[in-house]
């Protein structure tokens, strides 16, 4: 992929700049996660206001940086077929950096800590300084603007080449002649960016209301409506991040297996279904809001359950058709892809379990929730992203890479297991410490599992550093190749 | 709790199956076969898997959706009403009322709720979102609903065991969220 797939110099350079920045931010956010687990174990005393500020930064930071990295990856892959606007990519880099700096200041200096989804009206509590509220809202707006512009730009160029219905693969649904093959990666990108743009607009409106409330504290909005809006935005954002990862797999795996991966009727149908399902599934975040219309609750469960169909029937069987008896050599990149998809499916199973209303009443806002989305991300999307970046910079450190995968796998799943067990034991999520709960069994289990988790995180970080070594040592050669390609 | 046990078992079995499939895929890369013959066989399995998955989903949906916790879906008629209000960072529970809204208990003192009687908790919040979660003595979360400003969430529950129950806040509500706890006695 370095110089042979046709992406120009600038495209490679900027995909690299986004990726490397993401790696640097990522490890810092992982360390914040470690600090939270240590605080919860009772071993390290972190003052509660710091804990929640760290939690907010960790959550917003992870969701934001991984979406941005996923976007950069699909932007890079899309550049093989279309030409997104390069200047916008540079501009967005600055916008996003400003947003990140603003969030760091608001949380670590201002101790702004309403949690990553900033549930209305919590951000406006007077427990943190007013400036930190405004700064955080404006920072998230900067991110939102950058994301929206990026989504619209990719959609613009894809529509330009494939047409509005063409990019969604509707030509595969009818009987007509195919003018041109639609690469599945383009289809997935189209679906993700449409879902992203629609919901980011909702998010932007919501953030403007937040800004208004900050400027005029006497304003009051409907809490249930705001909760629906924030989850439509946040849920979709993290879901399309995952789809960006899946798009990377569709595009890269064939280069290793030697088998083509083409769009056909079923692939097209299923990604169109995904577009509908992803926009409705967020209702499962509001199951415990008994005032929400019952029909929405039922929609939420139906959409969540049926999301399993396209994900497994098309993507997982597609992967099987790619690799089974293909003679593929399991080098770092395909290995990280297949392990990443494994994490995605496991996280998906945990999500479907929790999206059952009758189960959610026991799991809602327990550790089961961070358990499932950390599975999606930490041992799912992140592995795929790591595969992509390794490939992008053309690392050849196979041994180091595989060692790091094994270490991250062991540490990662150990860390996750403690979240899952915590959920089964009713340990509530987002507790800075468990000593004031008053139920000794929950407190003890919460602390003990947090300690084991912290140890596992330490293992994960060792694996992470091995991976960074594998990538960073080839950066020089990568830059030299780009320069030569002039 | 049955639901938690089932959830745990589904997850355990599922994870083992998924890992086995991954292992099978990784080790099944060789011997090499043509893509066409592999695809033909896989598509047959896929067709069967699709039908099986749909059947499982539909069955699970019909079983689980017939048992919703929402007020309009609960057949039991509550005998008493228990107002609950969350605020930063404490709970106000009671006084318990009969169905016409007449208080049965003096306003203050420890919260005592009757055993074996269907209760309707009317849960709301004064300031920000909170979550009303009830834990039994064993430390098991037995029931919950959100406490949202401007809304009253009606939660029907019948305590079947006497004892001391703990109320925890299940929605993050600021820097003392983790100490927003209280107890309820059921007798
Ligand atoms: C080894 C790496 C990681 C560690 C140690 C870690 C640790 C934690 C911990 C301890 C919490 C608080 C759990 C609680 O509710 O009590 C948390 C929350 C969270 N984490 Fe992570 N995490 C890691 C990776 C990730 C990744 C990859 C993502 C990507 C999306 C992520 C996103 C989040 C989010 C969104 C929250 C919720 C924050 C909130 O409740 O406001 N984390 N993490
Ligand atoms: Cu709370």
Short mmCIF file of C-alpha atoms in Angstrom, two decimals, chain A residues 72-280:
data_model
loop_
_atom_site.label_atom_id
_atom_site.label_comp_id
_atom_site.label_asym_id
_atom_site.label_seq_id
_atom_site.Cartn_x
_atom_site.Cartn_y
_atom_site.Cartn_z
CA UNK A 72 -8.51 9.21 8.41
CA UNK A 73 -8.21 5.53 7.51
CA UNK A 74 -11.31 5.45 5.33
CA UNK A 75 -10.35 8.82 3.86
CA UNK A 76 -7.08 7.25 2.83
CA UNK A 77 -8.74 4.16 1.40
CA UNK A 78 -11.38 6.21 -0.40
CA UNK A 79 -8.63 8.26 -2.03
CA UNK A 80 -7.92 5.27 -4.20
CA UNK A 81 -11.28 5.81 -5.90
CA UNK A 82 -12.15 9.47 -5.35
CA UNK A 83 -10.41 12.71 -4.45
CA UNK A 84 -11.50 14.20 -1.14
CA UNK A 85 -10.43 17.74 -0.44
CA UNK A 86 -6.87 17.84 0.87
CA UNK A 87 -7.02 21.37 2.24
CA UNK A 88 -10.04 20.42 4.32
CA UNK A 89 -8.12 17.52 5.83
CA UNK A 90 -5.36 19.92 6.89
CA UNK A 91 -7.85 22.47 8.19
CA UNK A 92 -9.69 19.80 10.18
CA UNK A 93 -6.45 18.67 11.75
CA UNK A 94 -6.03 22.11 13.27
CA UNK A 95 -9.69 22.33 14.28
CA UNK A 96 -9.53 18.94 15.99
CA UNK A 97 -6.28 19.75 17.72
CA UNK A 98 -7.81 22.96 19.08
CA UNK A 99 -10.82 21.02 20.28
CA UNK A 100 -8.61 18.48 22.03
CA UNK A 101 -6.53 21.17 23.72
CA UNK A 102 -9.73 22.88 24.86
CA UNK A 103 -11.07 19.65 26.33
CA UNK A 104 -7.83 18.94 28.13
CA UNK A 105 -7.89 22.41 29.69
CA UNK A 106 -11.57 22.22 30.63
CA UNK A 107 -11.20 18.83 32.30
CA UNK A 108 -7.72 18.77 33.80
CA UNK A 109 -7.56 22.45 34.79
CA UNK A 110 -11.26 23.28 35.20
CA UNK A 111 -12.15 19.83 36.54
CA UNK A 112 -15.15 19.82 34.19
CA UNK A 113 -16.58 16.36 34.69
CA UNK A 114 -20.10 15.56 33.48
CA UNK A 115 -19.03 12.29 31.80
CA UNK A 116 -18.47 11.74 28.11
CA UNK A 117 -22.10 12.09 27.03
CA UNK A 118 -22.58 15.28 29.06
CA UNK A 119 -26.17 14.40 29.92
CA UNK A 120 -28.32 17.50 30.10
CA UNK A 121 -28.48 19.38 32.47
CA UNK A 122 -25.49 17.96 34.35
CA UNK A 123 -22.81 20.05 32.56
CA UNK A 124 -24.40 23.20 33.98
CA UNK A 125 -23.99 22.22 37.63
CA UNK A 126 -22.06 24.91 39.47
CA UNK A 127 -19.53 22.39 40.79
CA UNK A 128 -17.03 23.27 38.08
CA UNK A 129 -16.15 26.79 36.94
CA UNK A 130 -18.36 28.43 34.33
CA UNK A 131 -15.46 28.98 31.94
CA UNK A 132 -14.78 25.26 31.84
CA UNK A 133 -18.36 24.58 30.74
CA UNK A 134 -18.20 27.05 27.88
CA UNK A 135 -14.75 25.90 26.85
CA UNK A 136 -15.82 22.25 26.80
CA UNK A 137 -18.98 22.94 24.81
CA UNK A 138 -17.11 25.05 22.27
CA UNK A 139 -14.34 22.45 22.03
CA UNK A 140 -16.80 19.66 21.31
CA UNK A 141 -18.43 21.95 18.75
CA UNK A 142 -15.08 22.38 17.01
CA UNK A 143 -14.76 18.61 16.84
CA UNK A 144 -18.33 18.30 15.60
CA UNK A 145 -17.76 20.88 12.87
CA UNK A 146 -14.57 19.16 11.72
CA UNK A 147 -16.29 15.77 11.66
CA UNK A 148 -19.32 17.07 9.82
CA UNK A 149 -17.23 18.84 7.19
CA UNK A 150 -15.18 15.70 6.72
CA UNK A 151 -18.26 13.52 6.36
CA UNK A 152 -19.88 15.87 3.87
CA UNK A 153 -16.69 16.14 1.84
CA UNK A 154 -16.30 12.38 1.48
CA UNK A 155 -19.98 12.08 0.61
CA UNK A 156 -19.61 14.85 -1.96
CA UNK A 157 -16.84 13.10 -3.87
CA UNK A 158 -18.43 9.67 -3.61
CA UNK A 159 -21.76 10.95 -4.88
CA UNK A 160 -19.84 12.70 -7.64
CA UNK A 161 -18.40 9.46 -8.89
CA UNK A 162 -21.00 6.83 -8.00
CA UNK A 163 -24.24 8.79 -7.70
CA UNK A 164 -26.57 8.98 -4.74
CA UNK A 165 -28.19 5.59 -5.20
CA UNK A 166 -25.10 4.16 -6.82
CA UNK A 167 -22.94 4.63 -3.74
CA UNK A 168 -25.58 2.77 -1.73
CA UNK A 169 -25.46 -0.11 -4.18
CA UNK A 170 -29.08 0.12 -5.21
CA UNK A 171 -28.13 -0.98 -8.71
CA UNK A 172 -27.42 -4.40 -7.19
CA UNK A 173 -30.95 -4.67 -5.85
CA UNK A 174 -32.73 -4.42 -9.20
CA UNK A 175 -32.17 -6.43 -12.35
CA UNK A 176 -30.47 -3.78 -14.48
CA UNK A 177 -27.00 -3.93 -16.02
CA UNK A 178 -24.06 -2.90 -13.85
CA UNK A 179 -22.16 0.01 -15.33
CA UNK A 180 -19.33 -0.13 -12.85
CA UNK A 181 -18.43 -2.25 -9.83
CA UNK A 182 -19.02 -0.58 -6.50
CA UNK A 183 -16.11 -1.42 -4.19
CA UNK A 184 -17.61 -2.60 -0.87
CA UNK A 185 -15.35 -0.18 0.97
CA UNK A 186 -17.09 2.71 -0.79
CA UNK A 187 -20.50 1.32 0.11
CA UNK A 188 -19.58 1.05 3.77
CA UNK A 189 -18.04 4.50 3.77
CA UNK A 190 -21.20 5.92 2.18
CA UNK A 191 -23.42 4.30 4.81
CA UNK A 192 -21.19 5.45 7.66
CA UNK A 193 -20.85 8.99 6.42
CA UNK A 194 -24.58 9.41 5.78
CA UNK A 195 -25.41 8.14 9.26
CA UNK A 196 -22.62 10.29 10.65
CA UNK A 197 -23.64 13.48 8.89
CA UNK A 198 -27.33 13.19 9.78
CA UNK A 199 -26.64 12.59 13.43
CA UNK A 200 -23.79 15.06 13.70
CA UNK A 201 -26.23 17.74 12.56
CA UNK A 202 -28.50 16.69 15.43
CA UNK A 203 -25.48 16.85 17.72
CA UNK A 204 -24.60 20.30 16.45
CA UNK A 205 -28.09 21.61 17.17
CA UNK A 206 -27.90 20.11 20.62
CA UNK A 207 -24.53 21.72 21.27
CA UNK A 208 -25.93 25.07 20.19
CA UNK A 209 -28.66 24.68 22.78
CA UNK A 210 -25.94 23.88 25.30
CA UNK A 211 -24.11 27.02 24.29
CA UNK A 212 -27.32 29.03 24.63
CA UNK A 213 -27.89 27.59 28.08
CA UNK A 214 -24.36 28.49 29.07
CA UNK A 215 -24.88 32.08 27.96
CA UNK A 216 -28.38 32.30 29.45
CA UNK A 217 -28.57 30.04 32.51
CA UNK A 218 -32.27 30.70 33.02
CA UNK A 219 -33.05 28.66 29.89
CA UNK A 220 -34.42 25.19 30.39
CA UNK A 221 -34.79 22.41 27.86
CA UNK A 222 -36.62 19.12 28.01
CA UNK A 223 -34.35 16.55 29.66
CA UNK A 224 -35.79 13.52 27.86
CA UNK A 225 -35.56 15.16 24.45
CA UNK A 226 -31.96 16.14 25.11
CA UNK A 227 -31.14 12.61 26.20
CA UNK A 228 -32.56 11.21 22.98
CA UNK A 229 -30.53 13.73 21.00
CA UNK A 230 -27.25 13.07 22.77
CA UNK A 231 -27.52 9.33 22.28
CA UNK A 232 -28.59 9.61 18.67
CA UNK A 233 -25.37 11.55 18.15
CA UNK A 234 -23.02 9.68 20.47
CA UNK A 235 -24.27 6.17 19.78
CA UNK A 236 -24.08 6.66 16.04
CA UNK A 237 -20.64 8.22 16.22
CA UNK A 238 -19.14 5.23 18.00
CA UNK A 239 -21.00 2.82 15.74
CA UNK A 240 -19.73 4.37 12.54
CA UNK A 241 -16.24 4.34 14.01
CA UNK A 242 -16.61 0.59 14.16
CA UNK A 243 -17.89 0.55 10.56
CA UNK A 244 -14.81 2.49 9.48
CA UNK A 245 -12.83 -0.39 10.96
CA UNK A 246 -14.95 -2.91 9.09
CA UNK A 247 -14.41 -0.93 5.88
CA UNK A 248 -10.66 -1.19 6.40
CA UNK A 249 -10.97 -4.96 6.68
CA UNK A 250 -13.04 -5.23 3.49
CA UNK A 251 -10.37 -3.30 1.64
CA UNK A 252 -7.18 -4.75 3.11
CA UNK A 253 -7.94 -8.41 3.70
CA UNK A 254 -8.24 -9.22 -0.04
CA UNK A 255 -4.70 -7.92 -0.62
CA UNK A 256 -3.49 -10.69 1.69
CA UNK A 257 -5.88 -13.51 0.84
CA UNK A 258 -5.61 -12.95 -2.89
CA UNK A 259 -9.37 -13.34 -3.24
CA UNK A 260 -11.59 -10.50 -4.45
CA UNK A 261 -14.24 -9.11 -2.12
CA UNK A 262 -17.04 -7.73 -4.22
CA UNK A 263 -20.32 -6.02 -3.63
CA UNK A 264 -23.29 -8.15 -4.56
CA UNK A 265 -26.98 -8.07 -3.88
CA UNK A 266 -26.71 -9.40 -0.34
CA UNK A 267 -23.84 -7.14 0.62
CA UNK A 268 -25.72 -4.11 -0.70
CA UNK A 269 -28.95 -5.11 0.97
CA UNK A 270 -27.32 -5.68 4.30
CA UNK A 271 -25.43 -2.37 4.42
CA UNK A 272 -28.60 -0.53 3.54
CA UNK A 273 -30.26 -2.33 6.42
CA UNK A 274 -27.38 -1.25 8.64
CA UNK A 275 -28.07 2.37 7.72
CA UNK A 276 -31.63 2.06 8.99
CA UNK A 277 -30.82 -0.03 12.05
CA UNK A 278 -28.00 2.18 13.28
CA UNK A 279 -30.27 5.20 13.35
CA UNK A 280 -32.85 3.50 15.57
#
